[in-house]
């Protein structure tokens, strides 16, 4: 009887752990311009509601099983959900502004937004994801979009070089949607450490670090976050600042003369 009770207890906590990990995984799988289930378009309010529901489910799970609930941590996450979700509407706005430069009919725009973009986006996300379970779900979504993309009449009508150009354009926008915040968190962590060591930092230094991160941190291909996001080149940051610096002033002279005694 003791063994059976212990086994039941182990099984219960295994289920709790599995449910907890599923909620954490859903937080990541929700934050996409398309739903993972059917690759349909979603906006920021829809994403925020889903994220709020997952946070509430996590809190309920911990309270139900007597786990310590970190209210401050959950409240901090809730405050960030609106800003994180707003990235989706902002990304869609930038994509549609770029599409306005091309005279496309509504049917061609629908082909771009419902097939071409999600195809290249799920391919990009598949290359970034390491978790086997998440890869399986993304691969399933990618396969469904690919099965609808290849036999589509608009896809068949395009010449190979034209289709390759559209796919390259969609791949650039797929890379522009950055869900990871590790680079920003690393910058904030460094600033936090500097703030702790120096007991306070000038507010202007935060702006300086933001500019350095966006315009001077270069990837392996030589591009900066600003050039990748705005899809244009910017002048060299060091040369720009150097051109605005005048000649350095001479050292000040001492008011008192040195007296050498014997």
CSV table of C-alpha atoms in Angstrom, one decimal:
chain,number,residue,atom,x,y,z
A,1,UNK,CA,0.0,0.0,0.0
A,2,UNK,CA,2.9,2.4,0.8
A,3,UNK,CA,4.5,1.6,-2.6
A,4,UNK,CA,1.3,2.2,-4.5
A,5,UNK,CA,0.7,5.5,-2.6
A,6,UNK,CA,4.2,6.6,-3.4
A,7,UNK,CA,3.8,5.7,-7.1
A,8,UNK,CA,0.6,7.7,-7.2
A,9,UNK,CA,2.3,10.7,-5.6
A,10,UNK,CA,5.1,10.5,-8.1
A,11,UNK,CA,2.7,10.2,-11.0
A,12,UNK,CA,0.8,13.3,-9.7
A,13,UNK,CA,3.9,15.4,-9.6
A,14,UNK,CA,5.0,14.2,-13.0
A,15,UNK,CA,1.6,15.4,-14.4
A,16,UNK,CA,2.0,18.7,-12.6
A,17,UNK,CA,5.5,19.1,-14.1
A,18,UNK,CA,4.2,18.2,-17.6
A,19,UNK,CA,1.4,20.7,-17.3
A,20,UNK,CA,3.7,23.4,-16.1
A,21,UNK,CA,6.1,22.9,-19.0
A,22,UNK,CA,3.2,22.8,-21.5
A,23,UNK,CA,2.1,26.2,-20.3
A,24,UNK,CA,5.6,27.6,-20.6
A,25,UNK,CA,5.9,26.2,-24.1
A,26,UNK,CA,2.5,27.7,-25.1
A,27,UNK,CA,3.8,31.1,-24.1
A,28,UNK,CA,6.4,30.8,-26.7
A,29,UNK,CA,4.2,29.2,-29.4
A,30,UNK,CA,1.6,31.8,-29.2
A,31,UNK,CA,3.8,34.8,-30.0
A,32,UNK,CA,3.7,34.6,-33.8
A,33,UNK,CA,2.1,36.6,-36.6
A,34,UNK,CA,0.1,33.5,-37.5
A,35,UNK,CA,-1.6,30.8,-35.3
A,36,UNK,CA,0.5,27.7,-35.1
A,37,UNK,CA,-2.6,25.5,-35.5
A,38,UNK,CA,-3.8,26.6,-38.9
A,39,UNK,CA,-1.5,29.5,-39.9
A,40,UNK,CA,-4.2,32.1,-39.9
A,41,UNK,CA,-3.4,35.7,-39.3
A,42,UNK,CA,-3.6,37.0,-35.7
A,43,UNK,CA,-3.2,40.5,-34.2
A,44,UNK,CA,-1.9,41.9,-30.9
A,45,UNK,CA,-5.1,41.8,-28.8
A,46,UNK,CA,-5.6,38.2,-29.7
A,47,UNK,CA,-2.1,37.3,-28.8
A,48,UNK,CA,-2.2,39.2,-25.5
A,49,UNK,CA,-5.5,37.4,-24.5
A,50,UNK,CA,-3.8,34.1,-25.1
A,51,UNK,CA,-0.7,35.0,-23.2
A,52,UNK,CA,-2.9,36.3,-20.3
A,53,UNK,CA,-4.8,33.0,-20.3
A,54,UNK,CA,-1.6,31.0,-20.1
A,55,UNK,CA,-0.2,33.1,-17.2
A,56,UNK,CA,-3.6,32.7,-15.3
A,57,UNK,CA,-3.4,28.9,-15.9
A,58,UNK,CA,0.1,28.8,-14.5
A,59,UNK,CA,-1.0,30.7,-11.4
A,60,UNK,CA,-4.0,28.5,-10.9
A,61,UNK,CA,-1.8,25.4,-11.3
A,62,UNK,CA,0.7,26.5,-8.7
A,63,UNK,CA,-2.1,27.5,-6.2
A,64,UNK,CA,-3.9,24.2,-6.7
A,65,UNK,CA,-0.9,22.1,-5.9
A,66,UNK,CA,0.5,24.2,-3.1
A,67,UNK,CA,3.5,25.5,-5.0
A,68,UNK,CA,5.0,28.9,-4.1
A,69,UNK,CA,3.4,31.6,-6.2
A,70,UNK,CA,5.8,34.5,-7.0
A,71,UNK,CA,3.2,37.3,-7.3
A,72,UNK,CA,5.8,39.9,-8.1
A,73,UNK,CA,7.3,37.9,-11.0
A,74,UNK,CA,3.9,37.2,-12.5
A,75,UNK,CA,2.8,40.8,-12.2
A,76,UNK,CA,6.1,41.8,-13.9
A,77,UNK,CA,5.3,39.4,-16.7
A,78,UNK,CA,1.8,40.6,-17.1
A,79,UNK,CA,3.0,44.2,-17.4
A,80,UNK,CA,5.2,43.2,-20.4
A,81,UNK,CA,2.6,41.2,-22.3
A,82,UNK,CA,1.0,44.3,-24.0
A,83,UNK,CA,4.3,45.6,-25.2
A,84,UNK,CA,5.4,42.2,-26.4
A,85,UNK,CA,2.1,41.5,-28.2
A,86,UNK,CA,2.3,45.0,-29.9
A,87,UNK,CA,5.3,43.7,-31.9
A,88,UNK,CA,2.9,41.7,-34.1
A,89,UNK,CA,0.8,44.7,-35.2
A,90,UNK,CA,3.9,46.7,-35.7
A,91,UNK,CA,5.5,44.0,-37.9
A,92,UNK,CA,2.3,43.7,-40.0
A,93,UNK,CA,2.2,47.4,-40.4
A,94,UNK,CA,5.8,47.5,-41.7
A,95,UNK,CA,5.2,44.5,-44.1
A,96,UNK,CA,2.0,46.1,-45.6
A,97,UNK,CA,3.8,49.4,-46.0
A,98,UNK,CA,6.4,47.6,-48.0
A,99,UNK,CA,3.7,45.8,-50.1
A,100,UNK,CA,2.1,49.1,-51.0
A,101,UNK,CA,5.1,49.9,-53.2
A,102,UNK,CA,4.0,47.1,-55.5
A,103,UNK,CA,0.7,47.3,-57.3
A,104,UNK,CA,-0.9,44.1,-56.2
A,105,UNK,CA,-4.6,43.1,-56.4
A,106,UNK,CA,-6.4,42.0,-53.2
A,107,UNK,CA,-6.1,38.3,-54.4
A,108,UNK,CA,-2.3,38.6,-54.8
A,109,UNK,CA,-2.0,40.3,-51.4
A,110,UNK,CA,-3.9,37.5,-49.9
A,111,UNK,CA,-1.6,35.0,-51.5
A,112,UNK,CA,1.4,36.9,-50.1
A,113,UNK,CA,0.0,37.2,-46.5
A,114,UNK,CA,-1.7,33.7,-46.2
A,115,UNK,CA,0.8,31.5,-48.1
A,116,UNK,CA,4.1,33.1,-49.1
A,117,UNK,CA,5.0,34.9,-45.8
A,118,UNK,CA,3.9,32.1,-43.4
A,119,UNK,CA,5.9,29.6,-45.6
A,120,UNK,CA,9.1,31.5,-45.2
A,121,UNK,CA,8.4,32.5,-41.6
A,122,UNK,CA,7.9,28.9,-40.4
A,123,UNK,CA,11.0,27.9,-42.3
A,124,UNK,CA,12.9,30.5,-40.4
A,125,UNK,CA,11.4,29.6,-37.1
A,126,UNK,CA,12.2,25.9,-37.7
A,127,UNK,CA,15.9,26.7,-38.2
A,128,UNK,CA,16.0,28.6,-34.9
A,129,UNK,CA,14.0,26.1,-32.7
A,130,UNK,CA,15.9,23.4,-30.8
A,131,UNK,CA,13.2,21.9,-28.7
A,132,UNK,CA,12.0,18.7,-30.3
A,133,UNK,CA,8.4,19.2,-29.3
A,134,UNK,CA,8.3,22.7,-30.6
A,135,UNK,CA,10.1,21.7,-33.8
A,136,UNK,CA,7.5,19.0,-34.4
A,137,UNK,CA,4.6,21.5,-34.1
A,138,UNK,CA,6.4,24.1,-36.3
A,139,UNK,CA,7.2,21.4,-38.9
A,140,UNK,CA,3.6,20.4,-39.0
A,141,UNK,CA,2.5,24.0,-39.6
A,142,UNK,CA,5.2,24.4,-42.3
A,143,UNK,CA,4.1,21.2,-44.1
A,144,UNK,CA,0.5,22.4,-44.1
A,145,UNK,CA,1.4,25.8,-45.6
A,146,UNK,CA,3.7,24.2,-48.1
A,147,UNK,CA,1.1,21.7,-49.3
A,148,UNK,CA,-1.2,24.7,-50.0
A,149,UNK,CA,1.5,26.9,-51.5
A,150,UNK,CA,3.0,24.7,-54.1
A,151,UNK,CA,-0.2,23.8,-56.1
A,152,UNK,CA,-1.7,27.3,-55.8
A,153,UNK,CA,-2.5,28.9,-59.2
A,154,UNK,CA,-0.6,32.0,-58.4
A,155,UNK,CA,2.5,30.1,-57.4
A,156,UNK,CA,2.3,28.1,-60.7
A,157,UNK,CA,1.9,31.3,-62.8
A,158,UNK,CA,5.2,32.9,-61.5
A,159,UNK,CA,8.4,32.4,-63.4
A,160,UNK,CA,11.1,30.6,-61.3
A,161,UNK,CA,13.3,33.8,-61.0
A,162,UNK,CA,10.3,35.9,-60.0
A,163,UNK,CA,9.2,33.4,-57.5
A,164,UNK,CA,12.7,33.2,-56.0
A,165,UNK,CA,12.7,37.0,-55.7
A,166,UNK,CA,9.4,37.0,-53.8
A,167,UNK,CA,10.7,34.2,-51.5
A,168,UNK,CA,13.8,36.2,-50.8
A,169,UNK,CA,11.7,39.2,-49.9
A,170,UNK,CA,9.5,37.2,-47.6
A,171,UNK,CA,12.6,35.6,-46.0
A,172,UNK,CA,14.0,39.0,-45.1
A,173,UNK,CA,10.7,40.0,-43.4
A,174,UNK,CA,10.6,36.6,-41.6
A,175,UNK,CA,14.0,37.3,-40.2
A,176,UNK,CA,13.0,40.9,-39.2
A,177,UNK,CA,10.4,39.5,-36.7
A,178,UNK,CA,12.6,39.0,-33.6
A,179,UNK,CA,10.9,37.3,-30.7
A,180,UNK,CA,14.1,36.7,-28.7
A,181,UNK,CA,15.2,39.4,-26.3
A,182,UNK,CA,18.5,37.9,-25.2
A,183,UNK,CA,20.6,40.7,-26.8
A,184,UNK,CA,18.5,43.4,-25.1
A,185,UNK,CA,18.5,41.5,-21.8
A,186,UNK,CA,22.3,41.2,-22.0
A,187,UNK,CA,22.6,44.9,-22.4
A,188,UNK,CA,20.1,45.6,-19.6
A,189,UNK,CA,22.0,43.1,-17.4
A,190,UNK,CA,25.3,44.9,-18.0
A,191,UNK,CA,23.7,48.2,-17.3
A,192,UNK,CA,22.3,46.8,-14.1
A,193,UNK,CA,25.7,45.6,-13.0
A,194,UNK,CA,27.3,48.9,-13.8
A,195,UNK,CA,24.5,50.6,-11.9
A,196,UNK,CA,25.2,48.4,-8.9
A,197,UNK,CA,29.0,48.9,-9.0
A,198,UNK,CA,28.9,52.7,-9.5
A,199,UNK,CA,25.9,53.3,-7.3
A,200,UNK,CA,24.1,55.1,-10.1
A,201,UNK,CA,24.6,55.8,-13.8
A,202,UNK,CA,23.9,59.1,-15.6
A,203,UNK,CA,20.6,58.8,-17.6
A,204,UNK,CA,22.3,59.8,-20.8
A,205,UNK,CA,24.5,56.7,-20.6
A,206,UNK,CA,21.4,54.5,-21.1
A,207,UNK,CA,20.7,56.3,-24.4
A,208,UNK,CA,24.3,55.9,-25.4
A,209,UNK,CA,24.2,52.1,-24.9
A,210,UNK,CA,20.9,51.9,-26.8
A,211,UNK,CA,22.6,53.7,-29.8
A,212,UNK,CA,25.6,51.5,-29.6
A,213,UNK,CA,23.5,48.3,-29.6
A,214,UNK,CA,21.4,49.4,-32.5
A,215,UNK,CA,23.9,51.0,-34.8
A,216,UNK,CA,27.3,49.6,-33.9
A,217,UNK,CA,26.8,45.9,-32.8
A,218,UNK,CA,27.5,43.9,-36.0
A,219,UNK,CA,26.5,40.4,-36.9
A,220,UNK,CA,28.7,37.9,-38.8
A,221,UNK,CA,27.5,39.4,-42.1
A,222,UNK,CA,28.5,43.0,-41.0
A,223,UNK,CA,24.9,44.3,-40.6
A,224,UNK,CA,23.6,46.1,-37.5
A,225,UNK,CA,20.2,45.7,-35.9
A,226,UNK,CA,19.1,49.0,-37.3
A,227,UNK,CA,20.2,48.2,-40.8
A,228,UNK,CA,18.4,44.8,-40.7
A,229,UNK,CA,15.2,46.3,-39.3
A,230,UNK,CA,15.0,49.4,-41.5
A,231,UNK,CA,16.5,47.6,-44.5
A,232,UNK,CA,18.9,50.4,-45.3
A,233,UNK,CA,22.5,51.4,-44.5
A,234,UNK,CA,23.5,53.9,-41.9
A,235,UNK,CA,26.7,56.0,-41.7
A,236,UNK,CA,29.4,54.6,-39.6
A,237,UNK,CA,28.7,55.6,-36.0
A,238,UNK,CA,32.3,56.3,-35.0
A,239,UNK,CA,33.0,58.4,-38.1
A,240,UNK,CA,29.8,60.3,-37.5
A,241,UNK,CA,30.6,61.2,-33.9
A,242,UNK,CA,34.2,62.0,-34.8
A,243,UNK,CA,33.1,64.4,-37.5
A,244,UNK,CA,31.2,66.4,-34.9
A,245,UNK,CA,34.0,66.8,-32.4
A,246,UNK,CA,36.0,70.0,-32.6
A,247,UNK,CA,39.7,70.3,-31.6
A,248,UNK,CA,40.3,69.3,-28.0
A,249,UNK,CA,41.0,72.3,-25.7
A,250,UNK,CA,44.5,72.7,-24.3
A,251,UNK,CA,45.1,71.8,-20.7
A,252,UNK,CA,44.4,74.6,-18.3
A,253,UNK,CA,47.4,76.5,-16.8
A,254,UNK,CA,47.9,76.4,-13.1
A,255,UNK,CA,47.3,79.7,-11.3
A,256,UNK,CA,50.0,79.2,-8.8
A,257,UNK,CA,53.6,78.9,-9.7
A,258,UNK,CA,55.7,76.2,-8.2
A,259,UNK,CA,58.3,77.5,-5.7
A,260,UNK,CA,61.5,75.4,-5.4
A,261,UNK,CA,63.2,75.7,-2.1
A,262,UNK,CA,66.8,75.1,-1.5
